[in-house]
PDB file of N, CA and C in Angstrom:
ATOM      1  N   MET A   1       0.845  -1.187   0.000  1.00  0.00           N
ATOM      2  CA  MET A   1       0.000   0.000   0.000  1.00  0.00           C
ATOM      3  C   MET A   1       0.882   1.239   0.000  1.00  0.00           C
ATOM      4  N   ALA A   2       0.430   2.242  -0.707  1.00  0.00           N
ATOM      5  CA  ALA A   2       1.132   3.515  -0.764  1.00  0.00           C
ATOM      6  C   ALA A   2       0.596   4.452   0.318  1.00  0.00           C
ATOM      7  N   THR A   3       1.432   5.388   0.742  1.00  0.00           N
ATOM      8  CA  THR A   3       1.058   6.365   1.753  1.00  0.00           C
ATOM      9  C   THR A   3       0.788   7.701   1.089  1.00  0.00           C
ATOM     10  N   TYR A   4      -0.241   8.397   1.557  1.00  0.00           N
ATOM     11  CA  TYR A   4      -0.637   9.688   1.002  1.00  0.00           C
ATOM     12  C   TYR A   4      -0.847  10.694   2.125  1.00  0.00           C
ATOM     13  N   ILE A   5      -0.524  11.947   1.815  1.00  0.00           N
ATOM     14  CA  ILE A   5      -0.787  13.056   2.733  1.00  0.00           C
ATOM     15  C   ILE A   5      -1.884  13.897   2.088  1.00  0.00           C
ATOM     16  N   LEU A   6      -2.949  14.116   2.809  1.00  0.00           N
ATOM     17  CA  LEU A   6      -4.104  14.861   2.321  1.00  0.00           C
ATOM     18  C   LEU A   6      -4.211  16.167   3.105  1.00  0.00           C
ATOM     19  N   LEU A   7      -4.150  17.274   2.392  1.00  0.00           N
ATOM     20  CA  LEU A   7      -4.314  18.594   2.996  1.00  0.00           C
ATOM     21  C   LEU A   7      -5.711  19.084   2.664  1.00  0.00           C
ATOM     22  N   THR A   8      -6.438  19.561   3.658  1.00  0.00           N
ATOM     23  CA  THR A   8      -7.816  19.999   3.448  1.00  0.00           C
ATOM     24  C   THR A   8      -8.019  21.373   4.058  1.00  0.00           C
ATOM     25  N   ARG A   9      -8.659  22.216   3.289  1.00  0.00           N
ATOM     26  CA  ARG A   9      -9.062  23.547   3.759  1.00  0.00           C
ATOM     27  C   ARG A   9     -10.583  23.582   3.697  1.00  0.00           C
ATOM     28  N   ILE A  10     -11.196  23.868   4.818  1.00  0.00           N
ATOM     29  CA  ILE A  10     -12.656  23.931   4.912  1.00  0.00           C
ATOM     30  C   ILE A  10     -13.103  25.348   4.566  1.00  0.00           C
ATOM     31  N   VAL A  11     -14.153  25.456   3.770  1.00  0.00           N
ATOM     32  CA  VAL A  11     -14.686  26.781   3.446  1.00  0.00           C
ATOM     33  C   VAL A  11     -15.363  27.358   4.695  1.00  0.00           C
ATOM     34  N   PRO A  12     -15.351  28.680   4.861  1.00  0.00           N
ATOM     35  CA  PRO A  12     -15.902  29.296   6.081  1.00  0.00           C
ATOM     36  C   PRO A  12     -17.344  28.890   6.392  1.00  0.00           C
ATOM     37  N   GLU A  13     -18.164  28.689   5.375  1.00  0.00           N
ATOM     38  CA  GLU A  13     -19.571  28.335   5.612  1.00  0.00           C
ATOM     39  C   GLU A  13     -19.713  26.996   6.340  1.00  0.00           C
ATOM     40  N   ALA A  14     -18.740  26.140   6.232  1.00  0.00           N
ATOM     41  CA  ALA A  14     -18.828  24.812   6.844  1.00  0.00           C
ATOM     42  C   ALA A  14     -18.579  24.840   8.345  1.00  0.00           C
ATOM     43  N   VAL A  15     -18.015  25.917   8.870  1.00  0.00           N
ATOM     44  CA  VAL A  15     -17.670  25.944  10.298  1.00  0.00           C
ATOM     45  C   VAL A  15     -18.482  26.950  11.106  1.00  0.00           C
ATOM     46  N   LYS A  16     -19.598  27.362  10.586  1.00  0.00           N
ATOM     47  CA  LYS A  16     -20.441  28.298  11.331  1.00  0.00           C
ATOM     48  C   LYS A  16     -21.000  27.663  12.594  1.00  0.00           C
ATOM     49  N   ASP A  17     -21.232  26.369  12.557  1.00  0.00           N
ATOM     50  CA  ASP A  17     -21.770  25.642  13.700  1.00  0.00           C
ATOM     51  C   ASP A  17     -20.940  24.367  13.878  1.00  0.00           C
ATOM     52  N   PRO A  18     -20.309  24.186  15.031  1.00  0.00           N
ATOM     53  CA  PRO A  18     -19.479  22.991  15.237  1.00  0.00           C
ATOM     54  C   PRO A  18     -20.226  21.674  15.014  1.00  0.00           C
ATOM     55  N   LYS A  19     -21.522  21.645  15.321  1.00  0.00           N
ATOM     56  CA  LYS A  19     -22.305  20.429  15.078  1.00  0.00           C
ATOM     57  C   LYS A  19     -22.342  20.090  13.597  1.00  0.00           C
ATOM     58  N   THR A  20     -22.493  21.113  12.766  1.00  0.00           N
ATOM     59  CA  THR A  20     -22.524  20.901  11.322  1.00  0.00           C
ATOM     60  C   THR A  20     -21.212  20.303  10.846  1.00  0.00           C
ATOM     61  N   LEU A  21     -20.101  20.779  11.382  1.00  0.00           N
ATOM     62  CA  LEU A  21     -18.797  20.268  10.992  1.00  0.00           C
ATOM     63  C   LEU A  21     -18.654  18.802  11.395  1.00  0.00           C
ATOM     64  N   ALA A  22     -19.104  18.452  12.582  1.00  0.00           N
ATOM     65  CA  ALA A  22     -19.040  17.065  13.042  1.00  0.00           C
ATOM     66  C   ALA A  22     -19.910  16.160  12.173  1.00  0.00           C
ATOM     67  N   GLU A  23     -21.091  16.625  11.809  1.00  0.00           N
ATOM     68  CA  GLU A  23     -21.978  15.848  10.938  1.00  0.00           C
ATOM     69  C   GLU A  23     -21.350  15.669   9.554  1.00  0.00           C
ATOM     70  N   LEU A  24     -20.749  16.726   9.038  1.00  0.00           N
ATOM     71  CA  LEU A  24     -20.098  16.661   7.735  1.00  0.00           C
ATOM     72  C   LEU A  24     -18.951  15.650   7.764  1.00  0.00           C
ATOM     73  N   GLU A  25     -18.157  15.684   8.827  1.00  0.00           N
ATOM     74  CA  GLU A  25     -17.048  14.740   8.950  1.00  0.00           C
ATOM     75  C   GLU A  25     -17.545  13.299   8.935  1.00  0.00           C
ATOM     76  N   LYS A  26     -18.635  13.025   9.643  1.00  0.00           N
ATOM     77  CA  LYS A  26     -19.188  11.664   9.673  1.00  0.00           C
ATOM     78  C   LYS A  26     -19.672  11.241   8.293  1.00  0.00           C
ATOM     79  N   LYS A  27     -20.367  12.128   7.593  1.00  0.00           N
ATOM     80  CA  LYS A  27     -20.857  11.804   6.247  1.00  0.00           C
ATOM     81  C   LYS A  27     -19.703  11.503   5.298  1.00  0.00           C
ATOM     82  N   VAL A  28     -18.669  12.339   5.359  1.00  0.00           N
ATOM     83  CA  VAL A  28     -17.511  12.125   4.487  1.00  0.00           C
ATOM     84  C   VAL A  28     -16.831  10.802   4.832  1.00  0.00           C
ATOM     85  N   ALA A  29     -16.597  10.544   6.110  1.00  0.00           N
ATOM     86  CA  ALA A  29     -15.937   9.307   6.534  1.00  0.00           C
ATOM     87  C   ALA A  29     -16.731   8.079   6.109  1.00  0.00           C
ATOM     88  N   ASP A  30     -18.048   8.132   6.256  1.00  0.00           N
ATOM     89  CA  ASP A  30     -18.895   7.000   5.863  1.00  0.00           C
ATOM     90  C   ASP A  30     -18.818   6.759   4.358  1.00  0.00           C
ATOM     91  N   LYS A  31     -18.835   7.828   3.572  1.00  0.00           N
ATOM     92  CA  LYS A  31     -18.789   7.680   2.111  1.00  0.00           C
ATOM     93  C   LYS A  31     -17.423   7.154   1.665  1.00  0.00           C
ATOM     94  N   VAL A  32     -16.349   7.658   2.257  1.00  0.00           N
ATOM     95  CA  VAL A  32     -15.018   7.150   1.904  1.00  0.00           C
ATOM     96  C   VAL A  32     -14.922   5.667   2.256  1.00  0.00           C
ATOM     97  N   ALA A  33     -15.412   5.284   3.421  1.00  0.00           N
ATOM     98  CA  ALA A  33     -15.367   3.872   3.826  1.00  0.00           C
ATOM     99  C   ALA A  33     -16.152   2.992   2.859  1.00  0.00           C
ATOM    100  N   ALA A  34     -17.299   3.470   2.399  1.00  0.00           N
ATOM    101  CA  ALA A  34     -18.127   2.687   1.484  1.00  0.00           C
ATOM    102  C   ALA A  34     -17.534   2.616   0.076  1.00  0.00           C
ATOM    103  N   GLU A  35     -16.987   3.737  -0.402  1.00  0.00           N
ATOM    104  CA  GLU A  35     -16.501   3.825  -1.787  1.00  0.00           C
ATOM    105  C   GLU A  35     -15.045   3.378  -1.953  1.00  0.00           C
ATOM    106  N   CYS A  36     -14.278   3.417  -0.873  1.00  0.00           N
ATOM    107  CA  CYS A  36     -12.838   3.118  -0.929  1.00  0.00           C
ATOM    108  C   CYS A  36     -12.465   2.167   0.210  1.00  0.00           C
ATOM    109  N   PRO A  37     -12.940   0.918   0.161  1.00  0.00           N
ATOM    110  CA  PRO A  37     -12.718   0.012   1.291  1.00  0.00           C
ATOM    111  C   PRO A  37     -11.248  -0.310   1.567  1.00  0.00           C
ATOM    112  N   GLY A  38     -10.348  -0.089   0.609  1.00  0.00           N
ATOM    113  CA  GLY A  38      -8.935  -0.387   0.825  1.00  0.00           C
ATOM    114  C   GLY A  38      -8.167   0.695   1.547  1.00  0.00           C
ATOM    115  N   VAL A  39      -8.822   1.813   1.864  1.00  0.00           N
ATOM    116  CA  VAL A  39      -8.143   2.931   2.501  1.00  0.00           C
ATOM    117  C   VAL A  39      -8.022   2.692   4.006  1.00  0.00           C
ATOM    118  N   ARG A  40      -6.830   2.989   4.527  1.00  0.00           N
ATOM    119  CA  ARG A  40      -6.586   2.864   5.973  1.00  0.00           C
ATOM    120  C   ARG A  40      -6.030   4.190   6.473  1.00  0.00           C
ATOM    121  N   TRP A  41      -6.771   4.838   7.386  1.00  0.00           N
ATOM    122  CA  TRP A  41      -6.346   6.127   7.938  1.00  0.00           C
ATOM    123  C   TRP A  41      -5.271   5.884   8.982  1.00  0.00           C
ATOM    124  N   LEU A  42      -4.173   6.629   8.895  1.00  0.00           N
ATOM    125  CA  LEU A  42      -3.063   6.470   9.825  1.00  0.00           C
ATOM    126  C   LEU A  42      -3.024   7.570  10.877  1.00  0.00           C
ATOM    127  N   SER A  43      -3.226   8.821  10.456  1.00  0.00           N
ATOM    128  CA  SER A  43      -3.165   9.954  11.381  1.00  0.00           C
ATOM    129  C   SER A  43      -4.031  11.090  10.861  1.00  0.00           C
ATOM    130  N   ASP A  44      -4.571  11.859  11.777  1.00  0.00           N
ATOM    131  CA  ASP A  44      -5.387  13.028  11.431  1.00  0.00           C
ATOM    132  C   ASP A  44      -4.994  14.161  12.365  1.00  0.00           C
ATOM    133  N   TYR A  45      -4.773  15.348  11.781  1.00  0.00           N
ATOM    134  CA  TYR A  45      -4.359  16.506  12.570  1.00  0.00           C
ATOM    135  C   TYR A  45      -5.104  17.752  12.125  1.00  0.00           C
ATOM    136  N   THR A  46      -5.389  18.639  13.061  1.00  0.00           N
ATOM    137  CA  THR A  46      -5.781  19.996  12.699  1.00  0.00           C
ATOM    138  C   THR A  46      -4.501  20.810  12.774  1.00  0.00           C
ATOM    139  N   VAL A  47      -4.374  21.777  11.865  1.00  0.00           N
ATOM    140  CA  VAL A  47      -3.137  22.553  11.807  1.00  0.00           C
ATOM    141  C   VAL A  47      -3.438  24.035  11.639  1.00  0.00           C
ATOM    142  N   LEU A  48      -2.464  24.850  11.977  1.00  0.00           N
ATOM    143  CA  LEU A  48      -2.538  26.281  11.738  1.00  0.00           C
ATOM    144  C   LEU A  48      -1.791  26.555  10.441  1.00  0.00           C
ATOM    145  N   GLY A  49      -2.329  27.408   9.620  1.00  0.00           N
ATOM    146  CA  GLY A  49      -1.674  27.714   8.356  1.00  0.00           C
ATOM    147  C   GLY A  49      -2.693  27.748   7.232  1.00  0.00           C
ATOM    148  N   PRO A  50      -2.247  27.555   5.998  1.00  0.00           N
ATOM    149  CA  PRO A  50      -3.165  27.673   4.870  1.00  0.00           C
ATOM    150  C   PRO A  50      -4.177  26.521   4.782  1.00  0.00           C
ATOM    151  N   TYR A  51      -3.927  25.422   5.473  1.00  0.00           N
ATOM    152  CA  TYR A  51      -4.864  24.296   5.495  1.00  0.00           C
ATOM    153  C   TYR A  51      -5.392  24.119   6.911  1.00  0.00           C
ATOM    154  N   ASP A  52      -6.531  23.476   7.030  1.00  0.00           N
ATOM    155  CA  ASP A  52      -7.139  23.223   8.338  1.00  0.00           C
ATOM    156  C   ASP A  52      -6.807  21.842   8.884  1.00  0.00           C
ATOM    157  N   TYR A  53      -6.636  20.867   7.972  1.00  0.00           N
ATOM    158  CA  TYR A  53      -6.415  19.476   8.375  1.00  0.00           C
ATOM    159  C   TYR A  53      -5.310  18.854   7.542  1.00  0.00           C
ATOM    160  N   VAL A  54      -4.567  17.966   8.180  1.00  0.00           N
ATOM    161  CA  VAL A  54      -3.602  17.110   7.500  1.00  0.00           C
ATOM    162  C   VAL A  54      -3.966  15.689   7.894  1.00  0.00           C
ATOM    163  N   ASP A  55      -4.240  14.867   6.909  1.00  0.00           N
ATOM    164  CA  ASP A  55      -4.559  13.462   7.143  1.00  0.00           C
ATOM    165  C   ASP A  55      -3.528  12.610   6.426  1.00  0.00           C
ATOM    166  N   ILE A  56      -3.128  11.533   7.060  1.00  0.00           N
ATOM    167  CA  ILE A  56      -2.197  10.601   6.449  1.00  0.00           C
ATOM    168  C   ILE A  56      -2.927   9.262   6.358  1.00  0.00           C
ATOM    169  N   PHE A  57      -2.920   8.702   5.140  1.00  0.00           N
ATOM    170  CA  PHE A  57      -3.624   7.437   4.937  1.00  0.00           C
ATOM    171  C   PHE A  57      -2.893   6.560   3.944  1.00  0.00           C
ATOM    172  N   GLU A  58      -3.254   5.290   3.933  1.00  0.00           N
ATOM    173  CA  GLU A  58      -2.729   4.351   2.955  1.00  0.00           C
ATOM    174  C   GLU A  58      -3.847   3.986   1.998  1.00  0.00           C
ATOM    175  N   ALA A  59      -3.475   3.804   0.744  1.00  0.00           N
ATOM    176  CA  ALA A  59      -4.422   3.382  -0.280  1.00  0.00           C
ATOM    177  C   ALA A  59      -3.685   2.444  -1.230  1.00  0.00           C
ATOM    178  N   PRO A  60      -4.420   1.563  -1.885  1.00  0.00           N
ATOM    179  CA  PRO A  60      -3.759   0.601  -2.774  1.00  0.00           C
ATOM    180  C   PRO A  60      -3.121   1.232  -4.014  1.00  0.00           C
ATOM    181  N   ASP A  61      -3.604   2.424  -4.424  1.00  0.00           N
ATOM    182  CA  ASP A  61      -3.070   3.032  -5.645  1.00  0.00           C
ATOM    183  C   ASP A  61      -3.485   4.501  -5.735  1.00  0.00           C
ATOM    184  N   ASN A  62      -2.913   5.204  -6.716  1.00  0.00           N
ATOM    185  CA  ASN A  62      -3.219   6.622  -6.903  1.00  0.00           C
ATOM    186  C   ASN A  62      -4.684   6.860  -7.223  1.00  0.00           C
ATOM    187  N   GLU A  63      -5.282   5.957  -7.965  1.00  0.00           N
ATOM    188  CA  GLU A  63      -6.697   6.115  -8.326  1.00  0.00           C
ATOM    189  C   GLU A  63      -7.581   6.149  -7.082  1.00  0.00           C
ATOM    190  N   THR A  64      -7.325   5.249  -6.150  1.00  0.00           N
ATOM    191  CA  THR A  64      -8.112   5.217  -4.918  1.00  0.00           C
ATOM    192  C   THR A  64      -7.864   6.468  -4.089  1.00  0.00           C
ATOM    193  N   ALA A  65      -6.604   6.903  -4.007  1.00  0.00           N
ATOM    194  CA  ALA A  65      -6.287   8.121  -3.257  1.00  0.00           C
ATOM    195  C   ALA A  65      -6.984   9.328  -3.873  1.00  0.00           C
ATOM    196  N   THR A  66      -7.002   9.388  -5.192  1.00  0.00           N
ATOM    197  CA  THR A  66      -7.694  10.479  -5.881  1.00  0.00           C
ATOM    198  C   THR A  66      -9.183  10.437  -5.583  1.00  0.00           C
ATOM    199  N   LYS A  67      -9.734   9.251  -5.533  1.00  0.00           N
ATOM    200  CA  LYS A  67     -11.162   9.103  -5.228  1.00  0.00           C
ATOM    201  C   LYS A  67     -11.481   9.647  -3.834  1.00  0.00           C
ATOM    202  N   VAL A  68     -10.591   9.422  -2.862  1.00  0.00           N
ATOM    203  CA  VAL A  68     -10.782   9.968  -1.514  1.00  0.00           C
ATOM    204  C   VAL A  68     -10.879  11.489  -1.598  1.00  0.00           C
ATOM    205  N   SER A  69      -9.949  12.090  -2.324  1.00  0.00           N
ATOM    206  CA  SER A  69      -9.937  13.543  -2.467  1.00  0.00           C
ATOM    207  C   SER A  69     -11.210  14.053  -3.143  1.00  0.00           C
ATOM    208  N   VAL A  70     -11.642  13.372  -4.188  1.00  0.00           N
ATOM    209  CA  VAL A  70     -12.850  13.777  -4.921  1.00  0.00           C
ATOM    210  C   VAL A  70     -14.088  13.654  -4.032  1.00  0.00           C
ATOM    211  N   ILE A  71     -14.155  12.602  -3.236  1.00  0.00           N
ATOM    212  CA  ILE A  71     -15.294  12.432  -2.325  1.00  0.00           C
ATOM    213  C   ILE A  71     -15.357  13.600  -1.348  1.00  0.00           C
ATOM    214  N   ILE A  72     -14.229  13.964  -0.780  1.00  0.00           N
ATOM    215  CA  ILE A  72     -14.207  15.078   0.177  1.00  0.00           C
ATOM    216  C   ILE A  72     -14.670  16.361  -0.505  1.00  0.00           C
ATOM    217  N   ARG A  73     -14.173  16.612  -1.701  1.00  0.00           N
ATOM    218  CA  ARG A  73     -14.574  17.816  -2.440  1.00  0.00           C
ATOM    219  C   ARG A  73     -16.037  17.785  -2.859  1.00  0.00           C
ATOM    220  N   SER A  74     -16.576  16.602  -3.096  1.00  0.00           N
ATOM    221  CA  SER A  74     -17.943  16.488  -3.620  1.00  0.00           C
ATOM    222  C   SER A  74     -18.997  17.034  -2.670  1.00  0.00           C
ATOM    223  N   PHE A  75     -18.662  17.152  -1.398  1.00  0.00           N
ATOM    224  CA  PHE A  75     -19.619  17.699  -0.443  1.00  0.00           C
ATOM    225  C   PHE A  75     -19.693  19.222  -0.528  1.00  0.00           C
ATOM    226  N   GLY A  76     -18.768  19.833  -1.279  1.00  0.00           N
ATOM    227  CA  GLY A  76     -18.809  21.268  -1.522  1.00  0.00           C
ATOM    228  C   GLY A  76     -18.336  22.140  -0.384  1.00  0.00           C
ATOM    229  N   HIS A  77     -17.673  21.560   0.590  1.00  0.00           N
ATOM    230  CA  HIS A  77     -17.246  22.323   1.758  1.00  0.00           C
ATOM    231  C   HIS A  77     -15.735  22.366   1.930  1.00  0.00           C
ATOM    232  N   ALA A  78     -14.984  21.830   0.968  1.00  0.00           N
ATOM    233  CA  ALA A  78     -13.542  21.743   1.184  1.00  0.00           C
ATOM    234  C   ALA A  78     -12.764  21.832  -0.120  1.00  0.00           C
ATOM    235  N   VAL A  79     -11.541  22.271   0.039  1.00  0.00           N
ATOM    236  CA  VAL A  79     -10.544  22.246  -1.027  1.00  0.00           C
ATOM    237  C   VAL A  79      -9.463  21.290  -0.543  1.00  0.00           C
ATOM    238  N   THR A  80      -9.004  20.405  -1.416  1.00  0.00           N
ATOM    239  CA  THR A  80      -8.012  19.425  -0.987  1.00  0.00           C
ATOM    240  C   THR A  80      -6.786  19.450  -1.887  1.00  0.00           C
ATOM    241  N   GLU A  81      -5.713  18.935  -1.328  1.00  0.00           N
ATOM    242  CA  GLU A  81      -4.477  18.711  -2.067  1.00  0.00           C
ATOM    243  C   GLU A  81      -3.941  17.382  -1.554  1.00  0.00           C
ATOM    244  N   ILE A  82      -3.459  16.552  -2.452  1.00  0.00           N
ATOM    245  CA  ILE A  82      -3.009  15.225  -2.033  1.00  0.00           C
ATOM    246  C   ILE A  82      -1.601  14.975  -2.552  1.00  0.00           C
ATOM    247  N   TRP A  83      -0.761  14.421  -1.684  1.00  0.00           N
ATOM    248  CA  TRP A  83       0.622  14.138  -2.029  1.00  0.00           C
ATOM    249  C   TRP A  83       0.945  12.675  -1.747  1.00  0.00           C
ATOM    250  N   PRO A  84       1.515  11.959  -2.712  1.00  0.00           N
ATOM    251  CA  PRO A  84       2.041  10.627  -2.391  1.00  0.00           C
ATOM    252  C   PRO A  84       3.295  10.809  -1.536  1.00  0.00           C
ATOM    253  N   ALA A  85       3.524   9.921  -0.595  1.00  0.00           N
ATOM    254  CA  ALA A  85       4.662  10.037   0.317  1.00  0.00           C
ATOM    255  C   ALA A  85       5.465   8.739   0.334  1.00  0.00           C
ATOM    256  N   THR A  86       6.782   8.876   0.374  1.00  0.00           N
ATOM    257  CA  THR A  86       7.679   7.726   0.446  1.00  0.00           C
ATOM    258  C   THR A  86       8.346   7.728   1.819  1.00  0.00           C
ATOM    259  N   PRO A  87       8.253   6.622   2.553  1.00  0.00           N
ATOM    260  CA  PRO A  87       8.935   6.563   3.850  1.00  0.00           C
ATOM    261  C   PRO A  87      10.436   6.815   3.682  1.00  0.00           C
ATOM    262  N   TRP A  88      11.020   7.509   4.639  1.00  0.00           N
ATOM    263  CA  TRP A  88      12.422   7.916   4.560  1.00  0.00           C
ATOM    264  C   TRP A  88      13.350   6.728   4.328  1.00  0.00           C
ATOM    265  N   ASP A  89      13.159   5.627   5.051  1.00  0.00           N
ATOM    266  CA  ASP A  89      14.038   4.462   4.883  1.00  0.00           C
ATOM    267  C   ASP A  89      13.959   3.902   3.465  1.00  0.00           C
ATOM    268  N   ARG A  90      12.774   3.853   2.895  1.00  0.00           N
ATOM    269  CA  ARG A  90      12.625   3.366   1.524  1.00  0.00           C
ATOM    270  C   ARG A  90      13.307   4.322   0.546  1.00  0.00           C
ATOM    271  N   PHE A  91      13.188   5.619   0.790  1.00  0.00           N
ATOM    272  CA  PHE A  91      13.848   6.612  -0.051  1.00  0.00           C
ATOM    273  C   PHE A  91      15.374   6.420  -0.013  1.00  0.00           C
ATOM    274  N   LYS A  92      15.920   6.260   1.183  1.00  0.00           N
ATOM    275  CA  LYS A  92      17.369   6.064   1.302  1.00  0.00           C
ATOM    276  C   LYS A  92      17.816   4.823   0.542  1.00  0.00           C
ATOM    277  N   ASP A  93      17.034   3.732   0.652  1.00  0.00           N
ATOM    278  CA  ASP A  93      17.368   2.508  -0.085  1.00  0.00           C
ATOM    279  C   ASP A  93      17.338   2.743  -1.589  1.00  0.00           C
ATOM    280  N   MET A  94      16.354   3.506  -2.060  1.00  0.00           N
ATOM    281  CA  MET A  94      16.264   3.810  -3.494  1.00  0.00           C
ATOM    282  C   MET A  94      17.487   4.587  -3.956  1.00  0.00           C
ATOM    283  N   VAL A  95      17.875   5.576  -3.183  1.00  0.00           N
ATOM    284  CA  VAL A  95      19.018   6.412  -3.554  1.00  0.00           C
ATOM    285  C   VAL A  95      20.300   5.584  -3.567  1.00  0.00           C
ATOM    286  N   GLN A  96      20.469   4.746  -2.557  1.00  0.00           N
ATOM    287  CA  GLN A  96      21.674   3.936  -2.480  1.00  0.00           C
ATOM    288  C   GLN A  96      21.752   2.916  -3.613  1.00  0.00           C
ATOM    289  N   SER A  97      20.612   2.421  -4.061  1.00  0.00           N
ATOM    290  CA  SER A  97      20.611   1.422  -5.138  1.00  0.00           C
ATOM    291  C   SER A  97      20.852   2.036  -6.510  1.00  0.00           C
ATOM    292  N   MET A  98      20.865   3.360  -6.596  1.00  0.00           N
ATOM    293  CA  MET A  98      21.071   4.026  -7.870  1.00  0.00           C
ATOM    294  C   MET A  98      22.537   4.006  -8.314  1.00  0.00           C
ATOM    295  N   GLY A  99      23.419   3.590  -7.423  1.00  0.00           N
ATOM    296  CA  GLY A  99      24.815   3.440  -7.802  1.00  0.00           C
ATOM    297  C   GLY A  99      25.546   4.683  -7.649  1.00  0.00           C
TER     298      GLY A  99
END
């Protein structure tokens, strides 16, 4: 499985009421679980800066990871950016094997 970093920025209208945000999170999580059963969430963080959330997850391929991002965007309350990530040890092995 590949690792992905998902950056999400919530539009201001989505956070007017904390209950609404919690309900939205549940709906998104349920849809991702139903549509992308191979996805495994590793970590979730709220952050200060240009994004509101950083999520780290595993998915079987780029197509599935893209689907996660599209599902989140489909609710109309978020902008996302997704990055594939390589574990540091695997990266070092790749570099060393290059000769």
